[in-house]
Coordinates of C-alpha atoms in Angstrom, one line a residue:
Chain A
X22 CA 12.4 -40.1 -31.1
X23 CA 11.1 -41.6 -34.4
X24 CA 12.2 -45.1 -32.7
X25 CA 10.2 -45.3 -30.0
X26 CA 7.5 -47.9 -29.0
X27 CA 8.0 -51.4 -29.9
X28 CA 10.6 -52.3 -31.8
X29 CA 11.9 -55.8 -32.2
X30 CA 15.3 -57.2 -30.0
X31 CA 17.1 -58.0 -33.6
X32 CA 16.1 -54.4 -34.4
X33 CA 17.4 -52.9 -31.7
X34 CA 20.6 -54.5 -31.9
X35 CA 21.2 -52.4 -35.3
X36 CA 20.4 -48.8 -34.0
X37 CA 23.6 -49.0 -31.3
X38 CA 23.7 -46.1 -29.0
X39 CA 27.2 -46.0 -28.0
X40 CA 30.3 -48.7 -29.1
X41 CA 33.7 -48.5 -27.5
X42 CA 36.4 -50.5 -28.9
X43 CA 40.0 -51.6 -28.1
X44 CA 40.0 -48.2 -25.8
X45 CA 43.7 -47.6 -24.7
X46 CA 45.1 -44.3 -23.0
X47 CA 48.1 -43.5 -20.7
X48 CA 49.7 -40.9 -18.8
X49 CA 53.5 -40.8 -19.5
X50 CA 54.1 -44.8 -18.8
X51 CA 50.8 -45.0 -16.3
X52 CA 48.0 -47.6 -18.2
X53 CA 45.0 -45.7 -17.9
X54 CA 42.8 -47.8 -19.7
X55 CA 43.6 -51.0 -21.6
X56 CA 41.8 -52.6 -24.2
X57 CA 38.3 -51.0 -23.2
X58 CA 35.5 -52.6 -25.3
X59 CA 31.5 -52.2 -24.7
X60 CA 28.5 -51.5 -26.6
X61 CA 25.1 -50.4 -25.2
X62 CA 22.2 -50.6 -27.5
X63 CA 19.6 -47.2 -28.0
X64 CA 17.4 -46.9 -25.4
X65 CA 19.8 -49.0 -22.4
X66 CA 20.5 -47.9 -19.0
X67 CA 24.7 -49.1 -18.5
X68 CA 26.1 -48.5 -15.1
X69 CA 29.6 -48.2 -15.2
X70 CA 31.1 -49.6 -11.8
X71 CA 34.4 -48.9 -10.9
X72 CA 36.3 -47.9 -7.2
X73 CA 38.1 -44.6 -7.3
X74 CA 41.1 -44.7 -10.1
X75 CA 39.5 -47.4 -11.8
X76 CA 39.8 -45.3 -15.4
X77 CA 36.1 -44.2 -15.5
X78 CA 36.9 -40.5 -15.3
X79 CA 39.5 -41.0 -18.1
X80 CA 37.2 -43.0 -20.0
X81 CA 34.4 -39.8 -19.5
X82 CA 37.3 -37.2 -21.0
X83 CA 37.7 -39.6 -24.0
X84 CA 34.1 -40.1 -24.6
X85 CA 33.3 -36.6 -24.3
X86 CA 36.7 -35.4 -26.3
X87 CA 38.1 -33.3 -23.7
X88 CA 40.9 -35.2 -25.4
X89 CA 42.0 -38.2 -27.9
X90 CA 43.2 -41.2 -27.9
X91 CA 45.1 -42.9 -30.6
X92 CA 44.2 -46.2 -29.1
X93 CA 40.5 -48.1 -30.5
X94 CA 37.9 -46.1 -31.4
X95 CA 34.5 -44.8 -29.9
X96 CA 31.4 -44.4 -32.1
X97 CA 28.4 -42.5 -30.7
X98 CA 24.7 -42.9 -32.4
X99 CA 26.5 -43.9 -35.9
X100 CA 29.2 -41.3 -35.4
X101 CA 33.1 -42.2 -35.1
X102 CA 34.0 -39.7 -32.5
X103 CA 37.3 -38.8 -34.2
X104 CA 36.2 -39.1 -37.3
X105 CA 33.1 -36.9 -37.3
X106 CA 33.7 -35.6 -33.5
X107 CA 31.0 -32.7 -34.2
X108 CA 28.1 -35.0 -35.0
X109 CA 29.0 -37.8 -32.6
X110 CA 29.3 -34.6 -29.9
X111 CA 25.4 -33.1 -31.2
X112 CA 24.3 -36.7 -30.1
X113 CA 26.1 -36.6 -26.2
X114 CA 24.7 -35.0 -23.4
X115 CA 26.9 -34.9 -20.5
X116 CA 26.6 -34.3 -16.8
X117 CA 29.6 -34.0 -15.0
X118 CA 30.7 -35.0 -11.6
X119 CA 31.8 -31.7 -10.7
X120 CA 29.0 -28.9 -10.8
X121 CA 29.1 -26.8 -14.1
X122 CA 26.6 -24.2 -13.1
X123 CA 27.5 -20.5 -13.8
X124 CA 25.8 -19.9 -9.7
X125 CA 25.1 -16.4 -10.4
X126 CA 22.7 -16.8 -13.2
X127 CA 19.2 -18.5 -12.9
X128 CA 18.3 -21.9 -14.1
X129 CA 16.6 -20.3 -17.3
X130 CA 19.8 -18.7 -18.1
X131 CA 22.2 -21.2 -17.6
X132 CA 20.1 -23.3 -19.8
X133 CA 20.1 -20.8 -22.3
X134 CA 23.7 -20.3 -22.2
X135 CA 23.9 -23.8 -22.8
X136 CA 21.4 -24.3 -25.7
X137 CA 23.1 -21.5 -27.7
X138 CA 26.8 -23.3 -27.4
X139 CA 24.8 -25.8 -29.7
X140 CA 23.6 -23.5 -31.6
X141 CA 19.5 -23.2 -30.0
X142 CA 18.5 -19.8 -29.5
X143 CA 15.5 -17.6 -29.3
X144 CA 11.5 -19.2 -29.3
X145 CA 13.4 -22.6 -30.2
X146 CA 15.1 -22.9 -27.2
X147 CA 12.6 -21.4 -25.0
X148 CA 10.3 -24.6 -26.0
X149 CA 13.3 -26.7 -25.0
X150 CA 14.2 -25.5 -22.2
X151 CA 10.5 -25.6 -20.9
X152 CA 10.1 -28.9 -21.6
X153 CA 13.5 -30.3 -20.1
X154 CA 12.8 -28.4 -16.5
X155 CA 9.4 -30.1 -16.6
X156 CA 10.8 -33.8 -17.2
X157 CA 12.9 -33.0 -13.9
X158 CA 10.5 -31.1 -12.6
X159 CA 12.5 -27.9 -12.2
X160 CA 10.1 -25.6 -14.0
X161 CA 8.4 -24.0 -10.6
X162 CA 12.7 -23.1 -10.1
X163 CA 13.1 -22.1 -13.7
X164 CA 13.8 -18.4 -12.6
X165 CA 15.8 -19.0 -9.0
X166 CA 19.8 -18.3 -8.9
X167 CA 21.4 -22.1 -9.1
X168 CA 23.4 -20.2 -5.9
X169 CA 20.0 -20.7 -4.1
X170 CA 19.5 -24.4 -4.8
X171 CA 20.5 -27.3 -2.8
X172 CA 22.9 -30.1 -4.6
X173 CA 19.7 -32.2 -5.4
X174 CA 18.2 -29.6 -7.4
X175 CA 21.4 -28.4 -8.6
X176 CA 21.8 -31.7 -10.4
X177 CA 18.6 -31.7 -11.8
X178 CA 19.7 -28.6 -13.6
X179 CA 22.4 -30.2 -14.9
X180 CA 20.3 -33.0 -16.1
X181 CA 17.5 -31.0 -17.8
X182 CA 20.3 -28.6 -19.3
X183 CA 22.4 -31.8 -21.1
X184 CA 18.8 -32.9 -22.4
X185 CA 18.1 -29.6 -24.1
X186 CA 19.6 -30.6 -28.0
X187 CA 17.9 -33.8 -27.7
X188 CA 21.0 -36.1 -27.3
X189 CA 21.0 -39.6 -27.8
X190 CA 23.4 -40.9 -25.6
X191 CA 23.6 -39.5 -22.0
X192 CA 26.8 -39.5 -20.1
X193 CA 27.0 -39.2 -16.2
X194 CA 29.7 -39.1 -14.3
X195 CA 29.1 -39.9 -10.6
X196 CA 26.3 -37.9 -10.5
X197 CA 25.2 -38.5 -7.0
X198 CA 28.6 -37.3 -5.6
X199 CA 27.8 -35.0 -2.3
X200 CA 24.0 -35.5 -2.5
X201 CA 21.7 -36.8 0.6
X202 CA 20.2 -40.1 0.3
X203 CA 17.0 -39.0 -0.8
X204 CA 18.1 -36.6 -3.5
X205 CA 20.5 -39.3 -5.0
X206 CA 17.8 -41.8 -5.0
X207 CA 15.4 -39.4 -6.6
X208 CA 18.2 -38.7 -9.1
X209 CA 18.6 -42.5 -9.5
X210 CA 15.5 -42.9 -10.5
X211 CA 15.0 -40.5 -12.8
X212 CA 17.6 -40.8 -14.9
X213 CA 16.0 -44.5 -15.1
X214 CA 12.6 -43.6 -16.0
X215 CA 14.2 -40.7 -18.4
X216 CA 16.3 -43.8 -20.4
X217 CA 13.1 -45.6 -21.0
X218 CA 10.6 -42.3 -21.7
X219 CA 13.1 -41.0 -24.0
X220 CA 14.9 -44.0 -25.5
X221 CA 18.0 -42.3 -24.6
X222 CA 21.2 -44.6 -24.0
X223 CA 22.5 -43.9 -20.5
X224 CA 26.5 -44.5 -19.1
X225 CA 26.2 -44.2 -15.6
X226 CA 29.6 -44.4 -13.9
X227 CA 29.4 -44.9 -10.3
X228 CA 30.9 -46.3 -7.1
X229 CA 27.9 -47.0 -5.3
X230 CA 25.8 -50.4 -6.2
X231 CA 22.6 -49.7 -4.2
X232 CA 22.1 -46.9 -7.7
X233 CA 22.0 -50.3 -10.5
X234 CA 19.0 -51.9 -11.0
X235 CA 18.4 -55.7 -11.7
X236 CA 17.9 -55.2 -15.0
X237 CA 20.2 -52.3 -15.9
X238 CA 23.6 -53.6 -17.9
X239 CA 26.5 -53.5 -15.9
X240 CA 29.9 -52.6 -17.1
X241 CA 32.7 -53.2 -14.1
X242 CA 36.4 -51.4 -14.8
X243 CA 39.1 -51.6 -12.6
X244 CA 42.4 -50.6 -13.2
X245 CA 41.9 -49.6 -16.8
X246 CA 40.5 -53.5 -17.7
X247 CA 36.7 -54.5 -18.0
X248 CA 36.0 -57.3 -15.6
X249 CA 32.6 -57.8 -16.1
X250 CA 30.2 -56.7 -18.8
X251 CA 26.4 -58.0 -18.9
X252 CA 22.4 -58.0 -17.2
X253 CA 23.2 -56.9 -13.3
X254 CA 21.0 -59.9 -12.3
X255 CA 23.2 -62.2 -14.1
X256 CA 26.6 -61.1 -13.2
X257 CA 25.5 -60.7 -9.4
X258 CA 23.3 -63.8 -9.8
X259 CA 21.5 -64.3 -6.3
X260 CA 24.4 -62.2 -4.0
X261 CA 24.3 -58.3 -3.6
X262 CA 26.2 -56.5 -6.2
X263 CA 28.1 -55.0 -4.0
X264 CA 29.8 -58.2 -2.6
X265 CA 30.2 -59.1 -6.0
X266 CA 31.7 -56.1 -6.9
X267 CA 33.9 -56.4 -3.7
X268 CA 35.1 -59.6 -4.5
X269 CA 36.2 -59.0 -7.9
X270 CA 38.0 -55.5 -7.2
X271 CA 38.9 -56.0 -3.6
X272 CA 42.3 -56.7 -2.1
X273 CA 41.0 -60.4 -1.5
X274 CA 42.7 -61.3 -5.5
Chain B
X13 CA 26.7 -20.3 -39.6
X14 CA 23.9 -18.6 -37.5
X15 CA 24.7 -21.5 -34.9
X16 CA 28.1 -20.3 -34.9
X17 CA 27.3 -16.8 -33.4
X18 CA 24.3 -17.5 -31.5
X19 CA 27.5 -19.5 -29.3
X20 CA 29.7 -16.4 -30.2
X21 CA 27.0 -13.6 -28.2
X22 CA 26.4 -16.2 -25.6
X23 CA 30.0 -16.7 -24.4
X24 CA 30.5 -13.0 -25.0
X25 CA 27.0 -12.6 -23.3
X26 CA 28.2 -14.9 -19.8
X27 CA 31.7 -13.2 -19.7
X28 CA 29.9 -9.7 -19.8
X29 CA 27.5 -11.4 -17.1
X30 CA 30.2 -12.6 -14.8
X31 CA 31.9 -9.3 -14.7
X32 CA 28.7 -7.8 -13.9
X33 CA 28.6 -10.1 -11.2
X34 CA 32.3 -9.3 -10.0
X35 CA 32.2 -5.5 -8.9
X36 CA 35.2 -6.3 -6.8
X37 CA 37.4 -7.2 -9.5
X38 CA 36.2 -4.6 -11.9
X39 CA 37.1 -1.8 -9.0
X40 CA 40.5 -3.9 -8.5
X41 CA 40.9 -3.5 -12.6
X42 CA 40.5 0.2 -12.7
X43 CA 42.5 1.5 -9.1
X44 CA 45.1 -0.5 -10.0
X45 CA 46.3 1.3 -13.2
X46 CA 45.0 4.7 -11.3
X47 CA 47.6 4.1 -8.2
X48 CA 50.2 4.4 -10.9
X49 CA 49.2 7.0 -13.1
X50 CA 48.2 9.3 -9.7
X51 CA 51.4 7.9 -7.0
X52 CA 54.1 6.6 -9.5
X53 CA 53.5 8.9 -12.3
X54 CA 53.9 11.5 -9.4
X55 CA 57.1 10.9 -8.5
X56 CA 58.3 9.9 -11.4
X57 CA 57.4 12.9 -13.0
X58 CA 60.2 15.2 -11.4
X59 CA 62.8 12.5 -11.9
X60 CA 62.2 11.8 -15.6
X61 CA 63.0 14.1 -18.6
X62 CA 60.8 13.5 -21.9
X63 CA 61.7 15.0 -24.7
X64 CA 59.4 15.5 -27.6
X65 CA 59.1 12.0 -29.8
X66 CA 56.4 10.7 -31.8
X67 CA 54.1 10.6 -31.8
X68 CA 54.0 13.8 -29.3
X69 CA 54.4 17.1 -30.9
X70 CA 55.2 18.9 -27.9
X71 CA 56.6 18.3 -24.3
X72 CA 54.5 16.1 -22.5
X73 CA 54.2 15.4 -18.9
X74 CA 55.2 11.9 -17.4
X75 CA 50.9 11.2 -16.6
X76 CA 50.6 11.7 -20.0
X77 CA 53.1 9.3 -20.8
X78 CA 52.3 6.5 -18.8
X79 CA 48.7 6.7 -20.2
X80 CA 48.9 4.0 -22.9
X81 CA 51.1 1.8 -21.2
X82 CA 48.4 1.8 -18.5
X83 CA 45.6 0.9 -20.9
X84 CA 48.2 -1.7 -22.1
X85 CA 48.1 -2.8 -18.1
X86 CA 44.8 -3.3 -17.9
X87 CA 45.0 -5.5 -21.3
X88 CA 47.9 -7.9 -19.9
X89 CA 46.6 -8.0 -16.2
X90 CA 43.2 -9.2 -17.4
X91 CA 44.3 -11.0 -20.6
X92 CA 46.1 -13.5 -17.9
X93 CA 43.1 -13.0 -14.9
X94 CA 40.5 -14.1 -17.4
X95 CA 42.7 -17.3 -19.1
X96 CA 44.2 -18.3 -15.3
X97 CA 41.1 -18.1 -14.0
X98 CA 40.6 -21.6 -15.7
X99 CA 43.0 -23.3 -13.6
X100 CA 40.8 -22.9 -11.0
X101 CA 38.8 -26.3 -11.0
X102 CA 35.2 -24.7 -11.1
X103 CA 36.3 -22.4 -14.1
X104 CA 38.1 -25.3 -15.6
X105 CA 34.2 -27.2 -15.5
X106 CA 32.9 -24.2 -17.2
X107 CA 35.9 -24.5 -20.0
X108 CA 34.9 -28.7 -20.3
X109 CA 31.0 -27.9 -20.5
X110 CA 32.2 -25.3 -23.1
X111 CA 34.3 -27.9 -24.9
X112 CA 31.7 -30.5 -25.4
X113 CA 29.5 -28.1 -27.8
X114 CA 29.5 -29.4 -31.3
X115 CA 31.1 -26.3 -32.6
X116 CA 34.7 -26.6 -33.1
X117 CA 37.2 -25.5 -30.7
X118 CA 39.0 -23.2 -32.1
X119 CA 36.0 -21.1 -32.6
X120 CA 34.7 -21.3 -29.0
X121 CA 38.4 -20.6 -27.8
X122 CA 38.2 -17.4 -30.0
X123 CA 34.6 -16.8 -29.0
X124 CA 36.2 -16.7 -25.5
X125 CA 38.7 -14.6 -26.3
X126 CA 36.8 -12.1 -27.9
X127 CA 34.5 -11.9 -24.7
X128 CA 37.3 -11.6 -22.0
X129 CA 38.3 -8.6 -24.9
X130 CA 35.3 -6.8 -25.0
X131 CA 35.5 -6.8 -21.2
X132 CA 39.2 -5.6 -21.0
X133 CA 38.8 -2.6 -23.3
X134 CA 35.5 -2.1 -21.3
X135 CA 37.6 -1.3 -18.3
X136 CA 40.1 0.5 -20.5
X137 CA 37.4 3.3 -21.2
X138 CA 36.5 3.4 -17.7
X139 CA 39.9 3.9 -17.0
X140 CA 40.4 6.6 -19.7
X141 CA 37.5 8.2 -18.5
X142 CA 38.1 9.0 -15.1
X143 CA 42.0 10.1 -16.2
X144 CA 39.9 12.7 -18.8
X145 CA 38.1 13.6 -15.6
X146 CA 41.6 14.3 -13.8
X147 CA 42.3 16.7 -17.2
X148 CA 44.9 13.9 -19.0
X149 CA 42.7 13.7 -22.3
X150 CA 43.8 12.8 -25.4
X151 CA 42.6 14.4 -29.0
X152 CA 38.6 12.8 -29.2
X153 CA 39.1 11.3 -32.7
X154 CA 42.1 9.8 -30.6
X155 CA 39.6 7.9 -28.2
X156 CA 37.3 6.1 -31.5
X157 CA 40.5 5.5 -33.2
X158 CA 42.2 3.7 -30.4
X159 CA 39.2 0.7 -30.1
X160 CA 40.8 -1.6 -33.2
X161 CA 44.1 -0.8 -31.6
X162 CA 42.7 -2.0 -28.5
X163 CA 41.3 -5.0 -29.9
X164 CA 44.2 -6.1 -31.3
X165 CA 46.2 -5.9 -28.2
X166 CA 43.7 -7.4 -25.8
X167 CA 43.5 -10.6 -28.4
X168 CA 47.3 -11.0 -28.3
X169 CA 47.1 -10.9 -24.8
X170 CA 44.8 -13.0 -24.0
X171 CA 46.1 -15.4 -26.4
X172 CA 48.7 -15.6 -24.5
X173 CA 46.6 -16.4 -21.1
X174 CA 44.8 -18.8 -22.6
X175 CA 47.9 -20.3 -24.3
X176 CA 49.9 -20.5 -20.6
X177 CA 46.5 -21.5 -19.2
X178 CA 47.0 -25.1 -21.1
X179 CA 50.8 -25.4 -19.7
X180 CA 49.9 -24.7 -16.2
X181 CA 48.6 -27.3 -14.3
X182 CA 48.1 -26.1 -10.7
X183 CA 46.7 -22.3 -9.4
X184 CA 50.2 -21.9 -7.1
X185 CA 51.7 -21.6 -10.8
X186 CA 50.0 -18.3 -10.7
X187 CA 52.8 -16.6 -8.7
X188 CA 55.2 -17.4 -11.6
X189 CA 53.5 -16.5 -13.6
X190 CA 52.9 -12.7 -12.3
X191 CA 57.3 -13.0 -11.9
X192 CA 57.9 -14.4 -15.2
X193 CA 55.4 -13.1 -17.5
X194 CA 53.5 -10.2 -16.5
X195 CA 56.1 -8.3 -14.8
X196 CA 58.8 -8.7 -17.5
X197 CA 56.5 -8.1 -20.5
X198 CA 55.4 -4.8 -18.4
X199 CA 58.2 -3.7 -17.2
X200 CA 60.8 -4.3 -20.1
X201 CA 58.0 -2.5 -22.7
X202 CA 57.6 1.6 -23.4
X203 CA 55.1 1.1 -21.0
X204 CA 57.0 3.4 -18.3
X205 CA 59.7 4.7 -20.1
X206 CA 60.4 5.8 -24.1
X207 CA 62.9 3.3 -24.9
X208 CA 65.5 5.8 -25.4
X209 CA 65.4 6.7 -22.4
X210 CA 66.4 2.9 -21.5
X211 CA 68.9 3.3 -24.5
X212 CA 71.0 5.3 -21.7
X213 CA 71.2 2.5 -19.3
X214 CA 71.4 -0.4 -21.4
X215 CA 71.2 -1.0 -25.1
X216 CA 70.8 -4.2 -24.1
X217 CA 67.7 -3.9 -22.2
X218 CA 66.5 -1.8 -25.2
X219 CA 67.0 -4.3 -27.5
X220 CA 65.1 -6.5 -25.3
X221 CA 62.1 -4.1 -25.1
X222 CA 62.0 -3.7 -28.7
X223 CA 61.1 -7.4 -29.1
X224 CA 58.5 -7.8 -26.4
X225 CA 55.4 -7.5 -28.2
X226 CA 53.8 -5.6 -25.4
X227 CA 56.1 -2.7 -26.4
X228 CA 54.2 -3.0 -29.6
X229 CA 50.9 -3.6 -28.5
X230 CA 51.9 -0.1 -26.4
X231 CA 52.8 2.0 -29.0
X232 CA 50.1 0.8 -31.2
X233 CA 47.7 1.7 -28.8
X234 CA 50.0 5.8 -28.0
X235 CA 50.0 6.4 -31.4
X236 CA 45.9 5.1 -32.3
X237 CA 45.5 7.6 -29.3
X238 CA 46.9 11.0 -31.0
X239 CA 45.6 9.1 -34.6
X240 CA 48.5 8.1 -35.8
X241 CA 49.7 5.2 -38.0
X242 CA 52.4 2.9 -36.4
X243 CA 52.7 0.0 -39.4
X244 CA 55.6 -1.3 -37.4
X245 CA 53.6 -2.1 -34.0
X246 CA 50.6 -3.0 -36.0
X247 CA 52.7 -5.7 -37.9
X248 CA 54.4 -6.9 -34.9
X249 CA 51.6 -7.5 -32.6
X250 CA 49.5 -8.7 -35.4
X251 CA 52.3 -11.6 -35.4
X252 CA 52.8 -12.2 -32.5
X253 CA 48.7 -12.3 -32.3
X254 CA 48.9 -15.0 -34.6
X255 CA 51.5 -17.1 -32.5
X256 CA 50.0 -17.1 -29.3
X257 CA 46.7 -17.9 -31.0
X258 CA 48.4 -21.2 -32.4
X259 CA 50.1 -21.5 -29.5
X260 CA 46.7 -21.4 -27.5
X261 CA 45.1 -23.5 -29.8
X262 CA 47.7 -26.3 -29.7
X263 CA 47.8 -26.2 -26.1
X264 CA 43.9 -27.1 -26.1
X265 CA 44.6 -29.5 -28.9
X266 CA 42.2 -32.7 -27.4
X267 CA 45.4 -34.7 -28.8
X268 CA 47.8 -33.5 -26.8
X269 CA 45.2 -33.7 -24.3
X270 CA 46.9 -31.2 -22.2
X271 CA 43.5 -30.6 -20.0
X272 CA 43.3 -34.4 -18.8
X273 CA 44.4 -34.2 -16.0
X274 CA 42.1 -32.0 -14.6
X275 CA 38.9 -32.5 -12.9

């Protein structure tokens, strides 16, 4: 966090969070993804906007290297994902859309279960752990069975766990999925206040437009392509997002 | 390198935890090889002759016999349980959260495989115990000497789970996988019968047994048991160890991106 505070635009420009480039991928002969270029800076919230089968759960296996692409190039916090895929993967914390929770252990111990695959163990991760559950405020359920939580609180585990090796870049995929509106707004929020607090880059990938902000940078794929890429307010100018977003992956084209 | 196995108790830790949590299937695990050794070995016992062969050193009875291949049962059956189990989507998140540590993958698929190990030959010793309690004991030594023997068998097969866990794409594949894999590899192995004995019917069939590696992973595991030294079996399930481990780990190659489609 040695960047923190106030740093100048031209500065931040330098320190880049996460660069895609010229991102390709198929199945067989289905495009997947298509010339797929980005690049949030340190420190920005990005939604990624995209209907179902838009590419943004490919795009999640790719950046997280569940598996590669020989197509463009992905660089996380200085790190070329293929070429040095352990650091760039010490820099990513990811929550995925489906839940990832062993539900017979508590919160503690999932966490701890999670520090140690990145090597965190004993007093060290203790600290960590402690002081993720209090940014979500999950400490008061550090020691209930995730079994026992409801799908708000659930996430929030996920959320404080993929904080625990301090990541730089923070990867969500549809995060909200299955939860009530006030635990997804909740959610929403957080993760907002958590990319400014910690200066951690955020990909949001999402469906739903009421979770973007005005001032969040929007990224909008469908099928595979980037259609739009810039400041919310400025792509949606004075409409609702989501008509914008209708209009330019709708059926109306 | 201390990173390394902090991951390595941790994995081993959760698998030891989710068994702990699963009384169901460790009871499953343990009656199954039990039915045979107290119904099958039963009959089986008045309709099969064994003569004396190594590394026996007098007649035996059939429940003695069918001992080892047993402990080779539980091996196979939970080698595949424990690998198929990630074809299930919620297993399969637990595999991607796994996947996205820093450490490199072939050393948290190994840490994997060590901890769905330490749980099989866990439930071997259960299952040795209670046949010690039924009076079919083996020479003590025979029970300490058994464990690398063990170990070595329980790693090629779960290799081999975890290998066919990357080609199968869908739980229904399971089925197939009990007709086309477990039962063969069981069944055509000195598992039930000294393959003599099979010699009779079909050299054929014999020759086929002698190939499967679970024949080998068998015998290593007989003769570790009366503390004898089988270089043969030894060599031939430590290479067919080996090729399932590649195997495994090309299948999980993020290249080949055999795991994309899922979740």
């Amino acid at each position: 966090m040695g960047l923190g505070g106030g740093y100048s635009f031209a500065e931040r420009i330098d320190v880049t969070g996460l660069t895609v480039q010229k991102l390709g991928f198929s199945y067989g002969t289905k495009r997947a993804l298509n010339g797929v270029s980005f690049d949030i800076a340190r420190g920005d919230f990005c939604a990624l906007l995209g209907p179902n089968g838009a590419g943004k759960s490919t795009l999640f296996g790719l950046l997280t290297r569940l598996f590669t692409s020989s197509e463009g190039s992905i660089t996380v916090a200085g790190h070329d994902l293929s070429r040095e895929p352990r650091a760039a993967l010490a820099k990513i914390g990811v929550v995925f859309q489906q839940t990832t929770l062993d539900l017979d252990l508590t919160v503690r111990r999932n966490l701890f279960y999670f520090a140690a695959l990145h090597g965190i163990s004993g007093r060290d991760a203790a600290v960590r752990i402690d002081a993720a559950l209090e940014k979500l405020d999950m400490l008061e359920r550090a020691d209930e069975v995730t079994r026992n939580l409801n799908g708000g609180h659930r996430r929030r585990t996920e959320i404080a766990r993929s904080l625990i090796h301090a990541p730089e870049v923070l990867l969500l995929d549809e995060p909200t999925v299955g939860l009530d509106a006030a635990a997804r707004r909740a959610i929403t929020e957080h993760v907002h206040s958590l990319s400014q607090s910690e200066n951690l880059t955020v990909l949001w990938a999402t469906h739903l437009t009421d979770e973007i902000y005005p001032d969040d940078r929007l990224v909008i794929l469908h099928r595979g392509q980037i259609l739009a890429d810039g400041i919310t307010s400025d792509i949606a100018q004075d409409r609702p997002v989501a008509d914008v977003f209708l209009d330019m992956t709708g059926t109306k084209s | 390198m201390s990173g390394w196995l902090t991951a390595l108790r941790a994995i081993v830790l959760r698998e030891a935890l989710r068994f702990v949590h699963q009384r169901e299937r460790f009871l499953a695990a343990l009656v199954r090889p039990l039915v045979w050794l107290l119904v099958f070995a039963a009959g089986f016992r008045a309709a099969l002759g064994l003569s004396i062969i190594p590394p026996y050193q007098t007649y035996i009875t059939y429940e003695i016999y069918i001992v080892p291949g047993l402990c080779g049962m539980i091996l196979l059956f939970n080698g595949m349980q424990s690998s198929l189990s990630l074809v299930y989507d919620r297993e399969m998140g637990s595999m991607r959260l796994l996947l996205t540590s820093p450490l490199p993958r072939w050393w948290l698929l190994l840490c994997r495989l060590i901890g769905s190990t330490a749980i099989s030959i866990l439930q071997v010793y259960a299952f040795l115990a209670i046949a010690a309690m039924l009076g079919i004991t083996v020479p003590w030594l025979g029970y300490v000497l058994a464990l690398p023997a063990l170990v070595i068998a329980g790693v090629m097969l779960g290799a081999l789970g975890l290998a066919l866990s990357s080609f199968i794409k869908q739980l229904e594949n399971f089925a197939g996988v009990m007709n086309f894999v477990i039962f063969p590899m069981f069944f055509m192995s000195s598992a039930l019968y000294p393959l003599w004995k099979m010699a009779e019917s079909s050299t054929l069939l014999r020759d086929i047994c002698a190939v499967n590696p679970f024949t080998h992973a068998v015998e290593l595991i007989r003769f570790a048991l009366y503390q004898q030294w089988n270089p043969w079996a030894l060599l031939w399930t430590l290479l067919a160890t080996v090729f399932f481990l590649a195997l495994a780990l090309w299948g999980y190659d993020p290249a080949r991106g055999m795991i994309r489609r899922k979740g």
